[in-house]
CSV table of C-alpha atoms in Angstrom, one decimal:
chain,number,residue,atom,x,y,z
N,21,MET,CA,40.9,74.3,126.1
N,22,THR,CA,40.3,75.5,122.6
N,23,LEU,CA,40.0,72.7,120.1
N,24,ASP,CA,41.6,73.4,116.7
N,25,PRO,CA,40.2,71.1,114.1
N,26,GLN,CA,43.4,71.0,112.2
N,27,GLN,CA,45.3,69.7,115.3
N,28,LEU,CA,42.8,66.9,116.2
N,29,GLY,CA,44.2,64.3,113.8
N,30,GLU,CA,47.9,65.2,114.7
N,31,SER,CA,47.2,64.9,118.5
N,32,ARG,CA,46.8,61.1,118.4
N,33,ALA,CA,50.2,60.6,116.9
N,34,ASP,CA,51.7,63.2,119.3
N,35,LEU,CA,50.1,61.5,122.3
N,36,ALA,CA,51.4,58.1,121.3
N,37,GLN,CA,54.9,59.4,120.8
N,38,THR,CA,54.8,61.4,124.1
N,39,LEU,CA,53.8,58.4,126.2
N,40,LYS,CA,56.4,56.2,124.5
N,41,THR,CA,59.1,58.8,125.2
N,42,LEU,CA,58.1,59.1,128.8
N,43,ARG,CA,58.3,55.4,129.3
N,44,LYS,CA,61.7,55.1,127.7
N,45,ARG,CA,63.1,58.0,129.7
N,46,ALA,CA,61.9,56.2,132.9
N,47,GLY,CA,63.9,53.2,131.7
N,48,TRP,CA,60.8,51.0,131.8
N,49,THR,CA,59.7,48.2,129.5
N,50,GLN,CA,56.2,48.0,128.1
N,51,THR,CA,55.7,44.9,130.2
N,52,ARG,CA,56.7,46.6,133.5
N,53,LEU,CA,54.4,49.6,132.7
N,54,ALA,CA,51.5,47.3,131.8
N,55,GLN,CA,51.9,45.5,135.1
N,56,ARG,CA,51.9,48.8,137.1
N,57,CYS,CA,48.8,50.0,135.2
N,58,ASN,CA,47.0,46.7,135.4
N,59,MET,CA,46.9,46.6,131.6
N,60,SER,CA,48.1,44.1,129.0
N,61,GLN,CA,51.4,44.6,127.3
N,62,THR,CA,49.5,44.5,124.0
N,63,LYS,CA,47.4,47.5,125.0
N,64,ILE,CA,50.5,49.5,126.0
N,65,SER,CA,52.0,48.6,122.6
N,66,ASN,CA,48.9,49.6,120.7
N,67,ILE,CA,48.7,52.9,122.6
N,68,GLU,CA,52.4,53.7,121.8
N,69,SER,CA,52.0,52.8,118.2
N,70,GLY,CA,48.9,54.9,117.7
N,71,LYS,CA,46.7,51.9,116.9
N,72,LEU,CA,44.6,52.6,120.0
N,73,THR,CA,43.6,56.0,121.3
N,74,PRO,CA,43.7,55.7,125.1
N,75,ALA,CA,40.9,57.0,127.3
N,76,LEU,CA,41.8,59.8,129.7
N,77,VAL,CA,41.7,57.4,132.6
N,78,ASP,CA,44.3,55.2,130.9
N,79,VAL,CA,46.5,58.2,130.3
N,80,GLU,CA,46.1,59.2,133.9
N,81,LEU,CA,47.2,55.7,135.1
N,82,ILE,CA,50.2,55.7,132.8
N,83,LEU,CA,51.4,59.2,134.0
N,84,ARG,CA,50.8,58.3,137.6
N,85,ALA,CA,52.8,55.1,137.2
N,86,LEU,CA,55.7,57.0,135.6
N,87,ASP,CA,55.5,59.6,138.3
N,88,ALA,CA,55.3,62.4,135.8
N,89,PRO,CA,55.5,66.0,137.2
N,90,ALA,CA,52.3,68.0,137.6
N,91,SER,CA,53.2,70.5,134.8
N,92,LEU,CA,53.7,67.6,132.3
N,93,VAL,CA,50.6,65.9,133.4
N,94,THR,CA,48.5,69.0,132.6
N,95,GLU,CA,50.1,69.2,129.1
N,96,VAL,CA,49.7,65.5,128.3
N,97,MET,CA,46.1,65.3,129.6
N,98,ALA,CA,45.2,68.3,127.3
N,99,LEU,CA,46.8,66.4,124.4
N,100,ALA,CA,44.8,63.3,125.4
N,101,ARG,CA,41.6,65.2,125.5
N,102,MET,CA,42.2,66.4,121.9
N,103,ALA,CA,43.1,62.9,120.9
N,104,ASN,CA,39.7,61.8,122.1
N,105,THR,CA,37.9,64.4,119.9
N,106,GLU,CA,37.4,64.0,116.2
N,107,TRP,CA,36.4,66.6,113.6
N,108,LYS,CA,34.7,65.7,110.4
N,109,ASP,CA,34.2,68.7,108.1
N,110,ILE,CA,31.3,68.7,105.7
N,111,TRP,CA,33.4,69.4,102.6
N,112,SER,CA,35.6,66.4,103.2
N,113,SER,CA,32.5,64.3,103.7
N,114,ARG,CA,31.0,65.5,100.5
N,115,ARG,CA,34.2,64.8,98.6
N,116,ARG,CA,34.3,61.3,99.9
N,117,GLY,CA,30.6,60.8,99.2
N,118,LEU,CA,27.8,61.2,101.8
N,119,ASP,CA,27.0,57.5,101.4
N,120,LYS,CA,30.3,56.8,103.1
N,121,ARG,CA,29.1,58.9,106.0
N,122,GLN,CA,26.0,56.7,106.2
N,123,ASN,CA,28.3,53.6,106.5
N,124,GLU,CA,30.1,55.3,109.5
N,125,LEU,CA,26.7,56.0,111.2
N,126,ALA,CA,25.6,52.4,110.5
N,127,GLY,CA,28.8,51.3,112.3
N,128,PHE,CA,27.9,53.4,115.4
N,129,GLU,CA,24.4,51.9,115.3
N,130,LYS,CA,25.6,48.3,115.0
N,131,SER,CA,28.0,48.7,118.0
N,132,SER,CA,25.6,50.5,120.3
N,133,THR,CA,22.5,49.5,122.1
N,134,GLU,CA,21.1,52.8,123.5
N,135,PHE,CA,20.7,55.9,121.4
N,136,ARG,CA,19.7,59.4,122.4
N,137,TYR,CA,19.0,62.0,119.7
N,138,PHE,CA,18.3,65.7,120.3
N,139,LEU,CA,16.9,67.4,117.3
N,140,PRO,CA,16.2,71.1,117.6
N,141,THR,CA,16.2,72.0,113.9
N,142,MET,CA,15.2,69.1,111.6
N,143,ILE,CA,14.1,65.5,111.6
N,144,THR,CA,16.8,62.9,111.5
N,145,GLY,CA,17.1,60.4,108.6
N,146,LEU,CA,16.2,57.5,110.8
N,147,LEU,CA,12.7,59.0,111.2
N,148,ALA,CA,12.3,60.6,107.8
N,149,THR,CA,10.1,59.7,104.9
N,150,PRO,CA,11.7,59.2,101.5
N,151,GLU,CA,10.6,62.7,100.3
N,152,TYR,CA,12.0,64.3,103.5
N,153,VAL,CA,15.3,62.4,103.1
N,154,ARG,CA,15.6,63.6,99.4
N,155,ALA,CA,14.9,67.2,100.4
N,156,SER,CA,17.4,67.2,103.2
N,157,ILE,CA,20.3,66.7,100.8
N,158,ALA,CA,18.9,68.5,97.8
N,159,ASP,CA,21.7,71.1,98.0
N,160,VAL,CA,24.4,68.5,97.7
N,161,PRO,CA,25.8,68.3,94.2
N,162,GLY,CA,26.1,65.1,92.2
N,163,ASP,CA,24.2,61.8,92.3
N,164,GLN,CA,22.4,61.5,95.6
N,165,SER,CA,20.7,58.1,95.0
N,166,LYS,CA,23.3,56.1,97.0
N,167,THR,CA,23.0,58.4,100.0
N,168,ILE,CA,19.2,58.3,99.9
N,169,ALA,CA,19.2,54.5,99.6
N,170,LYS,CA,21.7,54.2,102.5
N,171,LYS,CA,19.7,56.5,104.7
N,172,LEU,CA,16.5,54.6,104.1
N,173,GLU,CA,18.3,51.2,104.6
N,174,ARG,CA,19.6,52.4,108.0
N,175,GLN,CA,16.0,52.8,109.2
N,176,ALA,CA,15.7,49.0,109.7
N,177,VAL,CA,17.7,49.4,112.9
N,178,LEU,CA,14.6,50.9,114.6
N,179,TYR,CA,13.0,47.5,114.4
N,180,ASP,CA,15.9,45.7,116.3
N,181,ARG,CA,14.2,45.2,119.6
N,182,SER,CA,17.6,44.7,121.3
N,183,LYS,CA,18.3,48.4,120.8
N,184,GLN,CA,16.6,51.4,122.6
N,185,PHE,CA,16.0,54.8,121.0
N,186,THR,CA,15.0,58.1,122.4
N,187,PHE,CA,14.4,61.0,120.0
N,188,ILE,CA,13.6,64.5,121.3
N,189,LEU,CA,12.4,67.0,118.7
N,190,THR,CA,11.4,70.6,119.2
N,191,GLU,CA,8.2,71.8,117.5
N,192,GLN,CA,10.4,73.9,115.2
N,193,ALA,CA,12.2,70.7,114.0
N,194,VAL,CA,8.9,68.9,113.4
N,195,ARG,CA,7.2,71.8,111.5
N,196,TRP,CA,10.2,73.2,109.6
N,197,PRO,CA,8.9,73.6,106.0
N,198,LEU,CA,11.5,71.5,104.2
N,199,ILE,CA,8.9,69.8,102.0
N,200,PRO,CA,5.4,70.8,100.9
N,201,PRO,CA,2.6,70.9,103.4
N,202,ASP,CA,0.9,67.6,102.3
N,203,ALA,CA,4.3,65.8,102.5
N,204,LEU,CA,5.1,67.3,105.8
N,205,ALA,CA,1.7,66.1,107.2
N,206,VAL,CA,2.7,62.6,106.0
N,207,GLN,CA,6.0,63.0,107.8
N,208,MET,CA,4.3,63.9,111.0
N,209,ASP,CA,2.0,60.9,110.7
N,210,ARG,CA,5.1,58.7,110.4
N,211,LEU,CA,6.6,60.2,113.6
N,212,ALA,CA,3.3,59.4,115.4
N,213,SER,CA,3.2,55.8,114.1
N,214,LEU,CA,6.8,55.2,115.2
N,215,THR,CA,6.0,56.2,118.8
N,216,ARG,CA,4.1,52.9,119.0
N,217,LEU,CA,7.3,50.8,118.7
N,218,SER,CA,8.1,49.4,122.1
N,219,ASN,CA,11.8,50.2,121.8
N,220,VAL,CA,11.4,53.7,120.3
N,221,ARG,CA,10.5,56.8,122.4
N,222,ILE,CA,9.8,60.0,120.5
N,223,GLY,CA,9.3,63.2,122.5
N,224,VAL,CA,8.3,66.6,121.3
N,225,ILE,CA,8.9,70.0,123.0
N,226,PRO,CA,6.2,72.4,122.0
N,227,ILE,CA,6.9,76.1,121.4
N,228,GLY,CA,6.0,78.0,124.5
N,229,SER,CA,7.7,75.6,126.9
N,230,VAL,CA,10.3,77.2,129.1
N,231,VAL,CA,13.5,75.2,128.7
N,232,MET,CA,16.8,76.2,130.2
N,233,PRO,CA,19.5,76.2,128.9
N,234,GLY,CA,18.4,76.9,125.3
N,235,PRO,CA,19.3,74.3,122.7
N,236,LEU,CA,22.4,75.0,120.6
N,237,ASN,CA,23.1,72.0,118.4
N,238,VAL,CA,21.9,68.7,117.1
N,239,PHE,CA,23.6,65.9,119.1
N,240,THR,CA,23.5,62.2,119.5
N,241,VAL,CA,24.8,60.0,122.3
N,242,TYR,CA,25.6,56.4,121.7
N,243,ASP,CA,25.4,54.4,124.9
N,244,ASP,CA,27.6,56.4,127.3
N,245,ARG,CA,30.7,56.1,125.0
N,246,ILE,CA,30.4,58.6,122.2
N,247,ALA,CA,28.7,61.9,121.6
N,248,THR,CA,28.4,63.5,118.1
N,249,VAL,CA,27.6,67.1,117.8
N,250,GLU,CA,26.5,68.6,114.4
N,251,THR,CA,27.3,72.1,113.2
N,252,SER,CA,26.7,73.8,109.9
N,253,THR,CA,30.2,73.0,108.8
N,254,GLY,CA,30.8,69.5,110.2
N,255,VAL,CA,30.5,67.1,113.1
N,256,MET,CA,32.5,66.8,116.3
N,257,VAL,CA,32.9,63.3,117.8
N,258,PHE,CA,33.6,63.2,121.5
N,259,ARG,CA,34.9,60.1,123.4
N,260,ASP,CA,36.1,61.7,126.6
N,261,HIS,CA,33.7,60.6,129.4
N,262,ARG,CA,33.4,64.2,130.7
N,263,ASP,CA,32.2,65.4,127.3
N,264,VAL,CA,29.8,62.5,126.9
N,265,SER,CA,28.5,62.9,130.4
N,266,ALA,CA,27.8,66.6,129.8
N,267,TYR,CA,25.7,65.7,126.8
N,268,LEU,CA,23.9,63.0,128.7
N,269,ASP,CA,23.0,65.6,131.4
N,270,GLU,CA,21.9,68.1,128.8
N,271,PHE,CA,19.7,65.4,127.1
N,272,ALA,CA,18.1,64.6,130.5
N,273,THR,CA,17.1,68.2,130.9
N,274,PHE,CA,15.4,68.3,127.5
N,275,GLU,CA,13.8,64.9,128.1
N,276,SER,CA,12.2,66.3,131.3
N,277,HIS,CA,10.4,68.9,129.2
N,278,ALA,CA,9.3,66.7,126.3
N,279,LEU,CA,5.9,65.1,125.7
N,280,PHE,CA,5.9,61.4,125.1
N,281,GLY,CA,3.4,58.6,124.2
N,282,GLU,CA,-0.2,59.7,123.8
N,283,GLN,CA,0.6,63.3,124.5
N,284,ALA,CA,3.2,63.4,121.8
N,285,ARG,CA,0.8,61.7,119.3
N,286,GLU,CA,-1.9,64.2,120.1
N,287,ARG,CA,0.5,67.1,119.3
N,288,LEU,CA,1.8,65.5,116.2
N,289,ASN,CA,-1.8,64.8,115.0
N,290,GLU,CA,-2.7,68.5,115.7
N,291,TRP,CA,0.3,69.8,113.7
N,292,SER,CA,-0.4,67.3,110.9
N,293,ALA,CA,-4.0,68.5,110.7
N,294,VAL,CA,-2.8,72.1,110.2
N,295,PHE,CA,-0.6,71.1,107.3
N,296,THR,CA,-3.3,68.9,105.8
N,297,ARG,CA,-5.7,71.8,105.7
N,298,GLN,CA,-3.1,73.9,104.0
N,299,ARG,CA,-3.0,71.6,101.0
N,300,LYS,CA,-6.7,72.1,100.3
């Protein structure tokens, strides 16, 4: 199915209205449908009002209970898949203020306990030095001080030992010359130091490693609930378990090729030494 970003927001309301219409056509009350689906009446009400976006398994249960025809099931399930996908374009984010986006990410971090980050192009803000953070948004017009402050503030989550983090970076991401050589050496030293936190795993994939399939996008998986995928023009947010599972599988593949612990620190120290020599 092709996902049209302009339709993603509309699909939630369409799905809610469709499920409500199907129930009424069947002559069922919300209470009866809830009992057949082993859900609460409140949950059915919230789904039909659009307050709650149902998971695909919930939609399947409702359609099965209503004995919907196969052709309609296919159509409604496609709608449900779109409803569980969200598009955040970069221009809207910039108009709202990138500091608002930082608040959204902080919300994901607060509600999750296990995090997986695949970083093939750049270093993420959670691991970045202040100079790297500043350079990463240098092309954004306007006052950037709030966004920088929010990014640095979010780094405190790394020291919450109730949460587990795994970051996988390609050598290209680590060595990308976003900042001067001496500053990049400091950034690499920070990565090496963070590998010593008991709840943080940082893996690196050196150039020369044979990794299939090739990496396409930056992505993050929060627990096994949500996957966010970054493109040059925005971010896709997936909640369908099939999409999330696909990214978990992809992450596991990259993880199997990454160097961790002392091996990662050795590579980071080698790369840092190269950039340290460049400043002399």
